[in-house]
Amino acid sequence: MKFFVDTADVSAIAELNDLGMVDGVTTNPSLIKKSGRDILEVIKEICDLVDGPVSAEVVATEAEQMIAEGRKLAKIADNITVKVPLTWDGLKACKVLSDEGTMVNVTLCFSANQALLAAKAGATFISPFIGRLDDINLDGMELIEDIRTIYDNYGFETEILAASIRTPNHVLDSARIGADVITAPPAVIKALASHPLTDKGLDAFLKDIAEAGIKIL
């Protein structure tokens, strides 16, 4: 499974990248706003840091303008993935940009039918939002399962990018189902390393080390 980091915080990306935990990055207008930086500037810096796909989202809502923005974003770096919303205009933009050889991430997916359309339009990635479905008492993981089944049935090459990841369990369930990618905030990725029994065991080891006066260096 590929790990994408869902943030525009360059320092957080760099920390995880140094550990080999970053296969790509996803950003959106809300994350860019949180960073307080110019979108083109921060995206360029992230692309220089990370080898994998970096999603940069258009801000237009009409197809022609999305395509124009997508073309401009694609010029930032070879690893740019243009992110478009799963609307009819977004699908039009996806088709044009993907036909031009640009990677496209179709976002805000909430149904398997939407995912099917995105794959037909040539999307590189489809981003189903798990957490937001959970928020309205629907099972986000069922959506991942449905998309996986449909894509496998017909050999679609669009990668399932599980998004709106809120917890380590979301990561685990996505891996079990076979999502190609998860994108999560840095804190969630770091939380994957945590376990109370690991902490308890380490405390016991440290106590024995202190009592025995064990030293290596």
Coordinates of C-alpha atoms in Angstrom, one line a residue:
M1 CA 0.0 0.0 0.0
K2 CA 1.2 3.5 -0.8
F3 CA 1.1 6.2 1.9
F4 CA 0.3 9.7 0.8
V5 CA 0.5 12.5 3.3
D6 CA -2.6 14.8 3.5
T7 CA -1.0 18.1 4.3
A8 CA 0.6 21.3 3.0
D9 CA 3.0 21.5 5.9
V10 CA 6.4 21.0 4.3
S11 CA 8.3 20.3 7.5
A12 CA 5.8 17.5 8.4
I13 CA 6.2 16.0 5.0
A14 CA 10.0 16.2 5.2
E15 CA 10.1 14.4 8.5
L16 CA 8.0 11.5 7.2
N17 CA 9.8 11.5 3.8
D18 CA 13.1 11.0 5.6
L19 CA 11.7 7.8 7.1
G20 CA 10.5 6.5 3.7
M21 CA 6.9 6.9 4.7
V22 CA 5.9 9.2 1.9
D23 CA 4.9 7.8 -1.5
G24 CA 3.0 11.0 -2.4
V25 CA 1.2 14.0 -1.1
T26 CA -2.3 15.3 -1.3
T27 CA -3.3 18.9 -0.8
N28 CA -6.6 20.8 -1.1
P29 CA -7.6 24.5 -0.8
S30 CA -8.3 24.1 2.9
L31 CA -4.9 22.7 3.6
I32 CA -3.3 25.5 1.5
K33 CA -5.2 28.1 3.4
K34 CA -4.0 26.5 6.7
S35 CA -0.4 26.7 5.5
G36 CA -0.8 30.5 4.9
R37 CA 1.3 30.3 1.8
D38 CA 0.8 30.9 -1.9
I39 CA -0.5 27.8 -3.6
L40 CA 2.0 27.7 -6.5
E41 CA 4.9 28.3 -4.1
V42 CA 4.1 25.6 -1.6
I43 CA 3.2 23.0 -4.2
K44 CA 6.5 23.6 -6.0
E45 CA 8.4 23.1 -2.7
I46 CA 6.5 19.9 -2.0
C47 CA 7.2 18.6 -5.5
D48 CA 10.9 19.3 -5.1
L49 CA 10.9 17.4 -1.8
V50 CA 8.8 14.3 -2.8
D51 CA 9.4 12.0 -5.7
G52 CA 5.9 10.6 -5.9
P53 CA 2.6 12.2 -7.0
V54 CA 1.6 15.6 -5.5
S55 CA -2.1 16.4 -5.8
A56 CA -2.8 20.1 -6.4
E57 CA -6.5 21.0 -6.7
V58 CA -8.2 23.3 -9.1
V59 CA -10.4 26.1 -7.7
A60 CA -12.7 26.5 -10.7
T61 CA -16.0 24.8 -11.1
E62 CA -16.5 24.9 -14.9
A63 CA -14.8 22.5 -17.1
E64 CA -12.9 24.9 -19.4
Q65 CA -11.5 26.8 -16.5
M66 CA -10.6 23.6 -14.6
I67 CA -8.7 22.5 -17.7
A68 CA -6.8 25.8 -17.9
E69 CA -6.0 25.7 -14.2
G70 CA -5.0 22.1 -14.5
R71 CA -2.6 22.8 -17.3
K72 CA -1.0 25.6 -15.3
L73 CA -0.6 23.4 -12.3
A74 CA 0.9 20.6 -14.4
K75 CA 3.7 22.9 -15.4
I76 CA 4.9 23.1 -11.9
A77 CA 6.6 19.7 -11.9
D78 CA 6.5 16.3 -13.6
N79 CA 5.0 14.7 -10.5
I80 CA 2.0 17.0 -10.3
T81 CA -1.4 15.3 -10.1
V82 CA -4.2 17.7 -10.9
K83 CA -7.1 17.3 -8.5
V84 CA -10.7 17.8 -9.7
P85 CA -14.0 17.4 -8.0
L86 CA -16.3 14.6 -8.9
T87 CA -18.9 16.7 -10.8
W88 CA -19.9 16.4 -14.4
D89 CA -17.5 19.3 -15.3
G90 CA -14.8 17.7 -13.2
L91 CA -15.2 14.5 -15.3
K92 CA -14.9 16.5 -18.5
A93 CA -11.7 18.1 -17.2
C94 CA -10.4 14.7 -16.1
K95 CA -10.9 13.3 -19.6
V96 CA -9.1 16.1 -21.3
L97 CA -6.2 16.4 -18.9
S98 CA -5.7 12.6 -18.7
D99 CA -5.7 12.4 -22.5
E100 CA -2.9 15.0 -22.4
G101 CA -0.8 12.7 -20.2
T102 CA -1.5 14.6 -16.9
M103 CA -2.1 12.5 -13.8
V104 CA -5.6 13.3 -12.4
N105 CA -7.0 12.7 -8.9
V106 CA -10.8 12.8 -8.9
T107 CA -11.9 13.8 -5.4
L108 CA -15.0 14.1 -3.3
C109 CA -16.2 10.6 -4.3
F110 CA -19.1 9.3 -2.2
S111 CA -20.5 6.5 -4.3
A112 CA -19.4 3.5 -6.4
N113 CA -21.2 4.9 -9.4
Q114 CA -19.2 8.1 -9.2
A115 CA -16.0 6.0 -9.0
L116 CA -17.0 4.0 -12.1
L117 CA -17.5 7.3 -14.0
A118 CA -14.1 8.6 -12.9
A119 CA -12.4 5.4 -14.1
K120 CA -14.2 5.6 -17.5
A121 CA -13.0 9.2 -17.7
G122 CA -9.3 8.1 -17.3
A123 CA -8.7 9.1 -13.7
T124 CA -5.3 8.2 -12.3
F125 CA -6.7 8.2 -8.8
I126 CA -10.2 8.1 -7.3
S127 CA -10.5 9.6 -3.8
P128 CA -13.5 8.1 -1.8
F129 CA -14.0 10.0 1.4
I130 CA -14.3 7.5 4.3
G131 CA -14.6 9.8 7.3
R132 CA -17.2 12.0 5.8
L133 CA -19.4 9.0 5.1
D134 CA -18.9 7.8 8.7
D135 CA -20.0 11.2 9.9
I136 CA -23.5 10.7 8.4
N137 CA -23.8 7.2 9.7
L138 CA -22.8 5.4 6.5
D139 CA -20.0 2.9 6.4
G140 CA -17.1 4.4 4.4
M141 CA -15.3 1.1 4.2
E142 CA -18.2 -0.4 2.3
L143 CA -17.6 2.1 -0.4
I144 CA -14.0 1.1 -0.7
E145 CA -15.1 -2.5 -1.0
D146 CA -17.6 -1.7 -3.7
I147 CA -15.1 0.2 -5.7
R148 CA -12.4 -2.5 -5.4
T149 CA -14.9 -5.1 -6.6
I150 CA -16.0 -3.0 -9.6
Y151 CA -12.4 -2.0 -10.6
D152 CA -11.2 -5.6 -10.4
N153 CA -14.2 -6.9 -12.3
Y154 CA -13.4 -4.8 -15.3
G155 CA -9.6 -4.2 -15.0
F156 CA -9.7 -0.5 -14.5
E157 CA -6.3 0.9 -13.8
T158 CA -7.5 3.8 -11.7
E159 CA -6.0 3.6 -8.2
I160 CA -8.2 3.7 -5.2
L161 CA -6.9 6.5 -2.9
A162 CA -8.7 6.1 0.4
A163 CA -9.2 9.7 1.7
S164 CA -10.7 11.4 4.7
I165 CA -8.8 9.0 6.9
R166 CA -9.3 9.8 10.5
T167 CA -8.0 6.9 12.5
P168 CA -5.4 4.0 12.4
N169 CA -8.4 1.6 12.0
H170 CA -9.3 3.4 8.7
V171 CA -5.8 2.6 7.5
L172 CA -6.0 -1.0 8.6
D173 CA -9.4 -1.6 7.0
S174 CA -8.3 0.0 3.8
A175 CA -5.3 -2.2 3.6
R176 CA -7.4 -5.3 4.3
I177 CA -9.8 -4.4 1.5
G178 CA -7.0 -3.6 -0.9
A179 CA -7.1 0.1 -1.4
D180 CA -4.1 1.1 -3.5
V181 CA -3.3 4.2 -1.5
I182 CA -4.3 5.9 1.7
T183 CA -3.8 9.6 2.3
A184 CA -3.8 10.7 5.9
P185 CA -2.7 13.6 8.1
P186 CA 0.8 13.2 9.6
A187 CA -0.6 12.6 13.0
V188 CA -2.6 9.6 11.9
I189 CA 0.4 8.1 10.1
K190 CA 2.5 8.5 13.2
A191 CA -0.3 7.0 15.4
L192 CA 0.2 3.7 13.4
A193 CA 3.4 3.1 15.5
S194 CA 1.6 3.4 18.8
H195 CA 0.4 0.6 21.0
P196 CA -0.1 0.5 24.8
L197 CA 1.6 -2.9 25.1
T198 CA 4.7 -1.5 23.3
D199 CA 4.8 1.4 25.8
K200 CA 4.3 -1.0 28.7
G201 CA 7.0 -3.3 27.5
L202 CA 9.5 -0.5 26.9
D203 CA 8.8 0.8 30.5
A204 CA 9.7 -2.6 31.8
F205 CA 12.8 -2.8 29.8
L206 CA 14.0 0.6 30.9
K207 CA 13.4 -0.3 34.5
D208 CA 15.6 -3.4 34.1
I209 CA 18.2 -1.5 32.3
A210 CA 18.5 1.0 35.1
E211 CA 18.6 -1.6 37.8
A212 CA 21.2 -3.7 36.0
G213 CA 23.3 -0.6 35.0
I214 CA 23.4 -1.9 31.4
K215 CA 25.3 0.3 29.0
I216 CA 26.3 -0.1 25.4
L217 CA 28.0 3.2 24.6

